[in-house]
Coordinates of C-alpha atoms (C1' of nucleotides) in Angstrom, one line a residue:
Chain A
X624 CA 0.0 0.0 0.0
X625 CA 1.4 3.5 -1.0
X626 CA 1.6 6.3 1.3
X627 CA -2.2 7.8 1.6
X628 CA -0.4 11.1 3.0
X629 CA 1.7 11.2 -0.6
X630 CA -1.9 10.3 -1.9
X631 CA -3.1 13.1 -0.4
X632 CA -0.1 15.5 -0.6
X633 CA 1.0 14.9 -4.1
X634 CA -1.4 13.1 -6.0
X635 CA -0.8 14.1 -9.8
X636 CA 3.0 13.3 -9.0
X637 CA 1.9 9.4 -7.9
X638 CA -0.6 9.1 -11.1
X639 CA 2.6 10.2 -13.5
X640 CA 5.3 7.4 -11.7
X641 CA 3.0 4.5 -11.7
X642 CA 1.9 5.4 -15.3
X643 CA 5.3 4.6 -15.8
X644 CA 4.8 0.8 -15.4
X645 CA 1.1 1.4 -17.4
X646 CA -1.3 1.6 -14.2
X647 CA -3.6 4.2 -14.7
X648 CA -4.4 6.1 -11.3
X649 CA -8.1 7.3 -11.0
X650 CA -7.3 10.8 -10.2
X651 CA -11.0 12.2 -10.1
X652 CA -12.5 9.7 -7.7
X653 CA -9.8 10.0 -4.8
X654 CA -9.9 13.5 -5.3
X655 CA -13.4 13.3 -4.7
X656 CA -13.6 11.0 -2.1
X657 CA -11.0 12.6 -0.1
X658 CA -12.5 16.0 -0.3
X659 CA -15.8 14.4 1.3
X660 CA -13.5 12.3 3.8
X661 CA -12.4 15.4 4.9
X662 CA -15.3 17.6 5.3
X663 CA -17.2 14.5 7.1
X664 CA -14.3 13.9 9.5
X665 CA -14.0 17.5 10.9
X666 CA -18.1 17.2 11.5
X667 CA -17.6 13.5 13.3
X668 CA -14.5 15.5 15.6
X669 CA -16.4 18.4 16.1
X670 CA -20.0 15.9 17.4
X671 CA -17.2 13.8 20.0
X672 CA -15.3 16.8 20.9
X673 CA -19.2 18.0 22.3
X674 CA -19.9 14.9 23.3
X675 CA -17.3 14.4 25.6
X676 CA -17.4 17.8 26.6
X677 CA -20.8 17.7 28.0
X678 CA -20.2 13.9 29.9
X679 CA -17.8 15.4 31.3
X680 CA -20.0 18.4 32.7
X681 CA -22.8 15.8 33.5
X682 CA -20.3 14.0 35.7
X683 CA -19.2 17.2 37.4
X684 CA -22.7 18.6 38.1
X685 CA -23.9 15.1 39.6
X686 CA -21.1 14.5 41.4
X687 CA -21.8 18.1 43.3
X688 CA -25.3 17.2 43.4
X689 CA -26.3 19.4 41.5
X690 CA -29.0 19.4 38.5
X691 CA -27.9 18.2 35.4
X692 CA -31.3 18.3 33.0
X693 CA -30.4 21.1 30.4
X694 CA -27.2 19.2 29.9
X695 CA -28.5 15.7 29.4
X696 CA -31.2 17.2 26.8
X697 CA -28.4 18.6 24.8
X698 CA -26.4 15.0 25.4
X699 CA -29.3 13.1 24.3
X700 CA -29.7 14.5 21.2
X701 CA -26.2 13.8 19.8
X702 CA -25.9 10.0 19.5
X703 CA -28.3 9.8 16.4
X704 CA -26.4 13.0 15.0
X705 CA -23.1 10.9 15.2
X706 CA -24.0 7.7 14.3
X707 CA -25.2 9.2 11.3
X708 CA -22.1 11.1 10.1
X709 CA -20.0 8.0 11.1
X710 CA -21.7 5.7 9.4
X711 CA -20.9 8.3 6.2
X712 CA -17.1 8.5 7.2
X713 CA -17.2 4.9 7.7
X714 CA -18.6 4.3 3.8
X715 CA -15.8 6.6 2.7
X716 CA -13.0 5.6 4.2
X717 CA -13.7 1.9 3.3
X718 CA -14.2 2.5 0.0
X719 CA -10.8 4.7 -0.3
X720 CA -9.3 1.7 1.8
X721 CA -10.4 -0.7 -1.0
X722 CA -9.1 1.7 -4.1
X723 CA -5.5 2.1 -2.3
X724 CA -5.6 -1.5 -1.7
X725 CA -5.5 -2.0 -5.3
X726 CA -3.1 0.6 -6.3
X727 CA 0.2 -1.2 -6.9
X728 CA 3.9 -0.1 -5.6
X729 CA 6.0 3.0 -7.0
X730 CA 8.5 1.8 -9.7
X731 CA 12.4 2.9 -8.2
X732 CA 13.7 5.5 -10.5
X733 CA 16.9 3.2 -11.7
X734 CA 13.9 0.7 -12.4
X735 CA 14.4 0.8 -16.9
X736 CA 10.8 1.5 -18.4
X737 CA 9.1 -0.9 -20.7
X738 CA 6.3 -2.1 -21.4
X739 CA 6.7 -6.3 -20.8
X740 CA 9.4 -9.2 -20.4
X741 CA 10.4 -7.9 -23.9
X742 CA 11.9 -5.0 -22.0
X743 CA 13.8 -5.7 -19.3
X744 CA 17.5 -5.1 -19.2
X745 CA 20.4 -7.9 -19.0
X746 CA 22.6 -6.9 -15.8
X747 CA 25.1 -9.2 -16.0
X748 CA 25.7 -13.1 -17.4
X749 CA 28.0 -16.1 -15.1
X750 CA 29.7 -19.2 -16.8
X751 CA 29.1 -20.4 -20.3
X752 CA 25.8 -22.5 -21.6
X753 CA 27.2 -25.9 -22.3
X754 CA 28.4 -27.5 -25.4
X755 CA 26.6 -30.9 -26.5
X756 CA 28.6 -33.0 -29.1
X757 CA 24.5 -34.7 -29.2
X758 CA 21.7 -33.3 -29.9
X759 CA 20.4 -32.5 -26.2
X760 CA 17.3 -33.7 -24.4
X761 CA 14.8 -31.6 -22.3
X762 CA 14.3 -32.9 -18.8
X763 CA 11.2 -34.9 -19.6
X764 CA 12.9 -37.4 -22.0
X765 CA 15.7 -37.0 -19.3
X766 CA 14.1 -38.0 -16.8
X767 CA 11.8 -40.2 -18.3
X768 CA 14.0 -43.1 -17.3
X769 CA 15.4 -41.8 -14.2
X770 CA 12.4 -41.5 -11.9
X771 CA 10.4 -38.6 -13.0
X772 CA 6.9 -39.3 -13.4
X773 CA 4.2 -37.7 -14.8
X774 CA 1.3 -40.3 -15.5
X775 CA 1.7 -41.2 -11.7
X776 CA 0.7 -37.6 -10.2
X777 CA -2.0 -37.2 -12.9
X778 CA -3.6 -40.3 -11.6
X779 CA -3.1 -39.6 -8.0
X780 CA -3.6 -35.6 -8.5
X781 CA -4.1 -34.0 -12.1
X782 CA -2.6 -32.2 -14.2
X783 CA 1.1 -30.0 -13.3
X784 CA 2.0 -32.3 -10.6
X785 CA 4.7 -34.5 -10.3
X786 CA 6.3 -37.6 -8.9
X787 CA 9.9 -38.6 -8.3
X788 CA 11.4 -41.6 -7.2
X789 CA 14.8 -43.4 -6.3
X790 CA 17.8 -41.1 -6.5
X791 CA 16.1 -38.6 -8.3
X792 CA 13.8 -37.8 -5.8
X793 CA 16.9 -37.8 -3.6
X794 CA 18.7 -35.3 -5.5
X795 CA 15.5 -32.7 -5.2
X796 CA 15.8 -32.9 -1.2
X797 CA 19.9 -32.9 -2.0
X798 CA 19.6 -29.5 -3.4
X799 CA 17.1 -28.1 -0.5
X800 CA 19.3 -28.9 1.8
X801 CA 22.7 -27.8 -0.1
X802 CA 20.7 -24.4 -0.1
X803 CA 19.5 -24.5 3.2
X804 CA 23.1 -24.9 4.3
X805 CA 25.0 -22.6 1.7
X806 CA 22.3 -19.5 3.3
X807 CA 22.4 -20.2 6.9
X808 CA 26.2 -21.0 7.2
X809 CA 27.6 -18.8 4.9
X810 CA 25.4 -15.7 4.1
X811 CA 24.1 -15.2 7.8
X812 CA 20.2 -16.0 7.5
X813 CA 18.5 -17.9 9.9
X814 CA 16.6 -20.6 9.3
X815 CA 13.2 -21.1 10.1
X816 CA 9.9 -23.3 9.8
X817 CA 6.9 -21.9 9.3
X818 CA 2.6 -22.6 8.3
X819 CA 2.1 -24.0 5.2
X820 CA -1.2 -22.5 4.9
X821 CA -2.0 -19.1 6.2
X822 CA -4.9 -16.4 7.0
X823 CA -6.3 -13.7 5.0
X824 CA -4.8 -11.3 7.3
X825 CA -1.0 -12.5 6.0
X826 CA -2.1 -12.6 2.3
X827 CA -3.2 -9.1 2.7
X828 CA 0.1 -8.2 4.6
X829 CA 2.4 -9.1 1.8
X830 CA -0.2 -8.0 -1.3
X831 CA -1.5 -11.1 -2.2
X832 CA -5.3 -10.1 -1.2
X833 CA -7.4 -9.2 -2.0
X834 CA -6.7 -8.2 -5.9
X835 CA -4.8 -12.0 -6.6
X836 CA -7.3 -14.1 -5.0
X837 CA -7.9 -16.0 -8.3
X838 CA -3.8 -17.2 -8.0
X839 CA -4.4 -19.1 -4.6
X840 CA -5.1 -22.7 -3.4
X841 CA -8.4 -22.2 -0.8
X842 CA -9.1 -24.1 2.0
X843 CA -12.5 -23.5 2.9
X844 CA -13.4 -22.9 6.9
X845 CA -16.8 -21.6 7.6
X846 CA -17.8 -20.2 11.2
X847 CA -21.5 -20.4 11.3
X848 CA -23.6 -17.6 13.9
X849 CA -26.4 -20.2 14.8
X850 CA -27.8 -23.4 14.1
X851 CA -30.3 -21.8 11.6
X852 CA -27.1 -20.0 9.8
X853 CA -26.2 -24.2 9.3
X854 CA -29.4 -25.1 8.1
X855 CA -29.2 -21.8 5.7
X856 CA -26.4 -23.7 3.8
X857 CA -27.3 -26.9 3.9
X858 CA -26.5 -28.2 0.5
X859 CA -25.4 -24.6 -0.9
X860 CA -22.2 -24.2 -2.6
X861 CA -19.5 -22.8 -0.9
X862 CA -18.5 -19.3 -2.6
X863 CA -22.5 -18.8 -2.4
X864 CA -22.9 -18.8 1.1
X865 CA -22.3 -15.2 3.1
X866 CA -25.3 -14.3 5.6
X867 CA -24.3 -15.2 9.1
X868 CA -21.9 -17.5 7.8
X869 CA -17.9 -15.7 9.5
X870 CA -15.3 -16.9 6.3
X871 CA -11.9 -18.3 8.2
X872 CA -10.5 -19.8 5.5
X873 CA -7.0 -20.5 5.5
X874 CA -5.4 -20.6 1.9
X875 CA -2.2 -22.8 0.8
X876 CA 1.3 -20.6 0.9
X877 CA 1.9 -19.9 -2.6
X878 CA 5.5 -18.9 -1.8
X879 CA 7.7 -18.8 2.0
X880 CA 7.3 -15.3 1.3
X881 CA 3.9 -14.5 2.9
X882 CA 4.2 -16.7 6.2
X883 CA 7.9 -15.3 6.8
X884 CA 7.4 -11.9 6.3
X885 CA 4.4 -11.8 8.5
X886 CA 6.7 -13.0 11.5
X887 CA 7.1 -9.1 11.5
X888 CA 3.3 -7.8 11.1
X889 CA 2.1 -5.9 14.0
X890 CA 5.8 -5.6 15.7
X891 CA 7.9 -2.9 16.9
X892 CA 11.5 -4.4 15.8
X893 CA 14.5 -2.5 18.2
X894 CA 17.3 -1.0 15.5
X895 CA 19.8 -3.2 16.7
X896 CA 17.6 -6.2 16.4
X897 CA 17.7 -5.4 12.1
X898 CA 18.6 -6.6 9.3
X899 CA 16.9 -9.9 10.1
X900 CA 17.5 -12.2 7.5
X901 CA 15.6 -15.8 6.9
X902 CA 15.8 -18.4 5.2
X903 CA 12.9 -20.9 5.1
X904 CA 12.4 -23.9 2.8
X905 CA 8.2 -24.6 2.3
X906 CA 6.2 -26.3 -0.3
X907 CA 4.3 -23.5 -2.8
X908 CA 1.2 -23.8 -3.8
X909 CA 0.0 -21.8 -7.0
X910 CA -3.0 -22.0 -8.9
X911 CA -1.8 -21.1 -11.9
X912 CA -5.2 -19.7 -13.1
X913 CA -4.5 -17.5 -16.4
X914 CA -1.7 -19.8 -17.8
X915 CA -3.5 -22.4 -19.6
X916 CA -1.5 -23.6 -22.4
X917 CA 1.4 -22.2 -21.3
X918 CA 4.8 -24.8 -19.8
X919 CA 2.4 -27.9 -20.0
X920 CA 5.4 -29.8 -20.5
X921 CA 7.8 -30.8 -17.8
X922 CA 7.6 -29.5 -14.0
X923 CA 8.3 -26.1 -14.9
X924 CA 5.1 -24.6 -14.1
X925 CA 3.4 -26.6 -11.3
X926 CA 0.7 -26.7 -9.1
X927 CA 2.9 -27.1 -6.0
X928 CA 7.0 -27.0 -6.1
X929 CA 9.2 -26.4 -3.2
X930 CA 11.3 -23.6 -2.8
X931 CA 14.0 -22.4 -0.6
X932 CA 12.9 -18.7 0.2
X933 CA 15.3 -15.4 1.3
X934 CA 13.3 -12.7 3.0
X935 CA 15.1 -9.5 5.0
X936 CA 13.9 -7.1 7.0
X937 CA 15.5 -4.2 6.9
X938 CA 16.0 0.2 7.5
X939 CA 14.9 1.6 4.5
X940 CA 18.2 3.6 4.2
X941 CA 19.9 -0.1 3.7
X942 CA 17.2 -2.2 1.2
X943 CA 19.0 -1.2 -1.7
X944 CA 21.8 -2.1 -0.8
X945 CA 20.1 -5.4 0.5
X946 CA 18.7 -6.2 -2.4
X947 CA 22.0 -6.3 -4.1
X948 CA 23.2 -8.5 -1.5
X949 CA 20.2 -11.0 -1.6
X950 CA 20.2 -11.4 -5.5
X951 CA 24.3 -12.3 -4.9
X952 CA 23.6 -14.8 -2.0
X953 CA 20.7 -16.9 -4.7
X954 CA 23.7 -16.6 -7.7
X955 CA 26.2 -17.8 -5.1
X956 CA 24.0 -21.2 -5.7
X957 CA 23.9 -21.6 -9.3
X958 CA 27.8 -21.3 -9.5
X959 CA 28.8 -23.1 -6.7
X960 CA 26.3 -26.2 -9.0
X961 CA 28.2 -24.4 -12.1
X962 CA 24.9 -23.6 -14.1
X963 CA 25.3 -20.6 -16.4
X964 CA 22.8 -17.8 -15.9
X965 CA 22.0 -14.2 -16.5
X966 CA 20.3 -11.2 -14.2
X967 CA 18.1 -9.2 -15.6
X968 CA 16.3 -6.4 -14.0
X969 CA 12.5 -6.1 -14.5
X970 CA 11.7 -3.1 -16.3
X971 CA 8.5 -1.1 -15.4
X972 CA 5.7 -2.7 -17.5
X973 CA 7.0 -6.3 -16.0
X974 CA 7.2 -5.3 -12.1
X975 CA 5.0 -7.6 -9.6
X976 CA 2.2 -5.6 -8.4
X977 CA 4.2 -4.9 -4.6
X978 CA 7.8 -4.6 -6.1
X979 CA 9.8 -1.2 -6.4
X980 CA 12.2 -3.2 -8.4
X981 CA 12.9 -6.5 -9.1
X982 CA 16.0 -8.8 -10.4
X983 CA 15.4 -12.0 -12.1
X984 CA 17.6 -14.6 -12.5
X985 CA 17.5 -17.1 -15.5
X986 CA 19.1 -19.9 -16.0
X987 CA 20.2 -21.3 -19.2
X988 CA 18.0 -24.2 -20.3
X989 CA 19.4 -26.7 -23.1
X990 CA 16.4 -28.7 -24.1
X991 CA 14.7 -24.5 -24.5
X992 CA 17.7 -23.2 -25.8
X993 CA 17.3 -19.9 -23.9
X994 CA 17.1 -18.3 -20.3
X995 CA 14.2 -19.1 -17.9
X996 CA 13.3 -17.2 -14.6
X997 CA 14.9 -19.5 -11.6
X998 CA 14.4 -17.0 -8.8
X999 CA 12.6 -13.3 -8.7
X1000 CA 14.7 -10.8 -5.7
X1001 CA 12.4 -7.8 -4.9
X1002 CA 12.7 -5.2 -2.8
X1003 CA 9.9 -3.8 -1.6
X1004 CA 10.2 -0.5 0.6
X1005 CA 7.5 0.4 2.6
X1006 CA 4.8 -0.8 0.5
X1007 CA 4.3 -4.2 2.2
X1008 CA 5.4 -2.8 5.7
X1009 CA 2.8 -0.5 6.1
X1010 CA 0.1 -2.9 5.4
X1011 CA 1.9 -5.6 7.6
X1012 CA 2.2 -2.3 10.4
X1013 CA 5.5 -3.9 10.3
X1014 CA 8.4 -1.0 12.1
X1015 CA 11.2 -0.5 14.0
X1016 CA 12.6 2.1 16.5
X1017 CA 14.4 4.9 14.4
X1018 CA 16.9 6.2 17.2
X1019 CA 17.0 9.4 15.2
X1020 CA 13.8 10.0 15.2
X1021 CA 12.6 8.2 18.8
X1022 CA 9.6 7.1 16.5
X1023 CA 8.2 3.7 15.0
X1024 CA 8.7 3.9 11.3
X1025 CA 8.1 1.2 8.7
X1026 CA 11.0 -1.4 7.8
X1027 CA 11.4 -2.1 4.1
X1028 CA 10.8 -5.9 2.9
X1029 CA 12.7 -8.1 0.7
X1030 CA 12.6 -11.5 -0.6
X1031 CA 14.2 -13.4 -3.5
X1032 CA 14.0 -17.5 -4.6
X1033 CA 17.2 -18.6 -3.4
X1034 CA 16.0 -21.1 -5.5
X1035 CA 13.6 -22.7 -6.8
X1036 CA 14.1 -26.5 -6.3
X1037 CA 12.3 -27.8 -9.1
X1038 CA 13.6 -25.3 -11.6
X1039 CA 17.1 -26.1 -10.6
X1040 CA 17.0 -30.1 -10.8
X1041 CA 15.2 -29.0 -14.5
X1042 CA 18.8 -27.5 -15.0
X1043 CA 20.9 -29.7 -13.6
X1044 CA 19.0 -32.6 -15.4
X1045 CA 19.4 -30.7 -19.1
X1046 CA 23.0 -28.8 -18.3
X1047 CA 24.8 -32.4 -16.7
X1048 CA 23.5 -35.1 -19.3
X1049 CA 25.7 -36.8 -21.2
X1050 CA 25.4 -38.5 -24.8
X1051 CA 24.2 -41.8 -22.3
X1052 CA 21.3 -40.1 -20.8
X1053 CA 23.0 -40.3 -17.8
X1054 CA 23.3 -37.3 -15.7
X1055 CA 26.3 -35.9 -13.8
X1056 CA 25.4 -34.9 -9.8
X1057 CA 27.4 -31.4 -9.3
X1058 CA 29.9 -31.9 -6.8
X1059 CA 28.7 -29.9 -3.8
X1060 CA 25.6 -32.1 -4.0
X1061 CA 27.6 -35.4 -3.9
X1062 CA 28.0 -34.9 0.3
X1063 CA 24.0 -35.1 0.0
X1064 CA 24.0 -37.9 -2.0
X1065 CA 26.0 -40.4 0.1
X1066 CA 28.8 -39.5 -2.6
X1067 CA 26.9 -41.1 -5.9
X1068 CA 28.4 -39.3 -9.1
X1069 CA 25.7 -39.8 -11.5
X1070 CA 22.2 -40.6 -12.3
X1071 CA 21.6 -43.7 -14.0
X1072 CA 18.5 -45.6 -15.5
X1073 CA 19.6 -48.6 -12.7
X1074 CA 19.3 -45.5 -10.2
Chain B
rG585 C1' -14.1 -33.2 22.4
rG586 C1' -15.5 -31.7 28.0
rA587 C1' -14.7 -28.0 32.1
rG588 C1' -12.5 -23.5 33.8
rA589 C1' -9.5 -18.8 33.8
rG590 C1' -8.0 -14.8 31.0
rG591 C1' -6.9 -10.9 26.8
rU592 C1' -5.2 -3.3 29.4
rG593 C1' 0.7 0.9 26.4
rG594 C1' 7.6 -1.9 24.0
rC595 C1' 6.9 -5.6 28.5
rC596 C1' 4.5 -6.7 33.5
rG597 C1' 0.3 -5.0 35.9
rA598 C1' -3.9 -1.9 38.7
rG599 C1' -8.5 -0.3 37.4
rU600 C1' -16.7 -3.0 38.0
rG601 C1' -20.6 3.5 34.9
rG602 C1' -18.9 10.2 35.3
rU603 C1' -14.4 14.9 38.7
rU604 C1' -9.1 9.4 34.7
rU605 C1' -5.1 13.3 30.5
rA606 C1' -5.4 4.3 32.2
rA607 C1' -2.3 4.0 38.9
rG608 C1' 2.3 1.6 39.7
rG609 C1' 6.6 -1.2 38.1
rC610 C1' 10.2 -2.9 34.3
rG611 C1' 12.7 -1.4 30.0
rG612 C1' 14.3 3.0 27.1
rC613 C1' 16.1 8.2 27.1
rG614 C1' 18.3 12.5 29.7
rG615 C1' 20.6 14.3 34.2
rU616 C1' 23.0 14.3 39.3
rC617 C1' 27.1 11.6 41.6
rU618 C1' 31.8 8.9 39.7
rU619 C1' 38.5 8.5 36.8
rG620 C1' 35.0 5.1 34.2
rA621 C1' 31.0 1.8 35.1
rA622 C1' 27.4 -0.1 38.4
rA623 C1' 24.1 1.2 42.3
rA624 C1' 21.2 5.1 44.2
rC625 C1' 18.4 9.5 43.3
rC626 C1' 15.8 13.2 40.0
rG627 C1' 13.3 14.0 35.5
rU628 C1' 11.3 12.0 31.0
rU629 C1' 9.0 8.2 27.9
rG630 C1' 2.4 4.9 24.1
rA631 C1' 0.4 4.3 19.0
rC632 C1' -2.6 6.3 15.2
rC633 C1' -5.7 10.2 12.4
rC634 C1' -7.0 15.4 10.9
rG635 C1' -4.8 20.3 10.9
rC636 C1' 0.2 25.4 8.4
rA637 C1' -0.6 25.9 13.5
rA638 C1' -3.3 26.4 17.8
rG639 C1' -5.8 22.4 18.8
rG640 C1' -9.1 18.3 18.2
rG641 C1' -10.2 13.1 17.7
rU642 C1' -9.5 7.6 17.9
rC643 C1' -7.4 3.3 20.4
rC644 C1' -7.9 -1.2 26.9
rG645 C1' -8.4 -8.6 21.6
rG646 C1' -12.3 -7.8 16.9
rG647 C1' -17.5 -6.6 15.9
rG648 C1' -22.3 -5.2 17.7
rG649 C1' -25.5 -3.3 21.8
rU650 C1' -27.3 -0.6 26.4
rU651 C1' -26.4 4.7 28.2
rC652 C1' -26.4 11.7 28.1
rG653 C1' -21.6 9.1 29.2
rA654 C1' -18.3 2.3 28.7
rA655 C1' -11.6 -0.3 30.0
rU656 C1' -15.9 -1.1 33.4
rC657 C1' -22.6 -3.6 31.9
rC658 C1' -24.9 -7.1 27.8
rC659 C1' -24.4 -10.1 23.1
rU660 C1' -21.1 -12.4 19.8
rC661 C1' -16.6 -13.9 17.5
rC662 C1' -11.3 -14.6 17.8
rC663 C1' -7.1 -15.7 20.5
rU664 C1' -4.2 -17.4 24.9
rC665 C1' -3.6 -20.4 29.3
rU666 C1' -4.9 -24.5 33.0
rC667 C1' -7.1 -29.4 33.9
rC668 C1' -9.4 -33.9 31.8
rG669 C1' -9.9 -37.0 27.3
rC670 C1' -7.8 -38.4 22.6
rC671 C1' -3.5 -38.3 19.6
rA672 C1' 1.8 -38.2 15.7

RNA sequence: GGAGAGGUGGCCGAGUGGUUUAAGGCGGCGGUCUUGAAAACCGUUGACCCGCAAGGGUCCGGGGGUUCGAAUCCCUCCCUCUCCGCCA
């Protein structure tokens, strides 16, 4: 959530820097709205600011025995007055609530404009996409006689799932843990576990809800008022039941992100206790509503993949800064496996809708002949603090201000055993382990079809 | 699943209808004293909103209600803890 002070302050200026990434900021009605939220809020002050005033006289004049009945008539004529006026302000400031809600995050200025993926802007390239003296496989013809299974998980499941077996399946936990250990040793994060499914109030924390509803795995959990509330739905379909009927759903976590960044919603962090830095391994769970059509082959777009996650919290004077940091420590893992790759930062039109700028990396892909996105490292400022109320102490100030957020894949698990599986076979179709992985693997050196 | 007790500022904790701007303590900050530190003592210290300011308002788990007036009374939901049962 932006600012609603900068809303207020310097409106035309916010509508011009999130046109640069093609949002169109409805000027006219927060204008308007404001202008009445105003007006309606100074009457609503000016009604308690009486109110009080004249309890407070009542209290006096009884306490001194004294007669009170002028005083009570004037009282008694207020509440209906109020409740009025703040049922108005209420109206307003729920609907500006829901508009800002919607808005998405101010583009950094070093952020390159553009309209989509087509734009964005190669920072850097590592190591060297492999030569094949064969013509090489993609990881489903790989894999196909290594342990990875598709037919299984659409039986058991459906469609983008997956199932692994024998060493293969050994290698994917291999690499979770190589990262696991290569973060928490080495770049100073700390690990932690964490809910696989969450509350509303964490999916709105990190930006998730309400606008990207559509993207998440729902697990439904009514609370019902009274037993006619239950016989009210008996037999109704889930998303058409509302009266007296409290939603608690929890939804699946579609990345570590939202359950480790709400470890700081609601809290007052001391300056010395910052930066914090995680990491967190977690299943994620993704709809994938919108991409029909698109990766149907191979586990690169699934339904649920795990994921070893970064996340810092951070003063906002340090983010940037910390954001260069992060995207290193998820690189440091693709070269210590020796996979070539390539940064590339987002350019406007391609930004997530919380990110002030984001760095993709990519790793080269044999069987696609090209780049694809292995982890996503955005920094965040303020915009998913202030809906988390997540701050810390400035000792500058003496005043609770708002942390700025980061998180970044550090990686993807499934993405990189995709890379490791096209990068590391050979003209047998066997595949080669990497050797920081072989301590994981009870030393094996390859893959092979006998496993 | 059954029974009970609770949710008050960064933390602990008092407060059962009005003169309360939520007592007191801890922690934090400043000072006195000291070569320095500790201790002691003195002072100070909640968050949020509107406003150029003066000032005003909101907040005692969430929501609703009673009342001229609610931390306090009523309803409801959520959460925490204790005991019993069950359980990986």
């Amino acid at each position: 959530m932006l600012d609603p002070r900068l809303l207020r302050t310097q409106l035309d200026d916010v509508a011009r820097r999130l046109a640069r990434r093609g949002y169109t900021l409805n000027v006219a009605v927060i204008q308007d709205l404001e202008n009445q939220r105003k007006s309606i809020q100074t009457d609503v002050q000016q009604l308690q600011a009486r109110r009080n005033e004249l309890a407070k006289k009542i209290g006096q004049a009884k306490a001194k025995k004294e007669d009170a009945a002028d005083l009570m008539a004037e009282a008694g004529r207020l509440p209906e007055l109020l409740k009025q006026q703040e049922a108005k302000l209420d109206a307003i400031q729920a609907r500006l609530e829901e508009l800002l809600l919607g808005v998405p995050n101010l583009p950094h200025e070093s952020v390159p404009d553009g309209r989509d993926e087509n734009d964005n802007r190669e920072i850097r390239r590592w190591g060297e996409p492999p030569k094949f003296d064969f013509q090489p496989k993609d990881h489903v013809d790989v894999g196909a006689r290594l342990g990875l299974e598709f037919d299984a998980a659409v039986k058991i499941t459906g469609a983008r799932f997956v199932v692994m077996e024998g060493a293969l399946a050994r290698l994917h936990r291999a690499l979770i843990q190589f990262m696991l250990d290569l973060h928490a040793r080495e770049h100073g994060y700390t690990e932690v576990y964490v809910p696989y499914m969450v509350n509303a109030a964490s999916l709105r924390g990190t930006g998730q809800l309400p606008k990207f509803e559509a993207d998440l795995f729902k697990v439904p959990r009514l609370v019902f008022d009274d037993a006619a509330a239950i016989e009210e739905t008996q037999g109704k379909k889930i998303d058409s039941i509302s009266a007296k009927v409290a939603d608690r759903s929890f939804y699946l976590i579609p990345t570590a992100e939202v359950p480790v960044t709400n470890l700081v919603r609601d809290e007052i962090l001391e300056a010395a206790a910052l930066p914090r830095k995680f990491v967190c391994h977690t299943p994620c769970f993704r709809s994938e509503a919108g991409s029909y059509g698109k990766d149907t082959r191979g586990m690169i777009r699934q339904h649920q993949f795990e994921k070893v996650e970064l996340v810092q919290i951070v003063r906002p004077q340090e983010s940037y800064a910390a954001l260069e940091q992060l995207t290193a420590n998820a690189e440091r893992v693709l070269q210590r496996l020796g996979l070539a790759y390539r940064v590339v930062a987002l350019c406007t039109g391609d930004l997530g809708f919380a990110a002030a700028k984001t760095y993709d990396i990519e790793v080269w892909l044999p069987g696609q002949n090209r780049y694809r996105e292995i982890s996503s490292c955005s920094n965040f400022e303020d915009f998913q603090a202030r809906r988390l109320q997540a701050r810390w102490r400035n000792p500058a100030s003496g005043k609770p201000e708002l942390v700025h957020t980061l998180n970044g894949s550090g990686l993807a698990a499934g993405r990189t055993l995709v890379a490791i599986l096209e990068n590391f076979q050979d003209a047998q179709g066997h595949v080669v382990i990497p050797e920081v992985l072989r301590p994981y693997m009870g030393g094996l050196e390859r893959l092979t079809p006998a496993g």
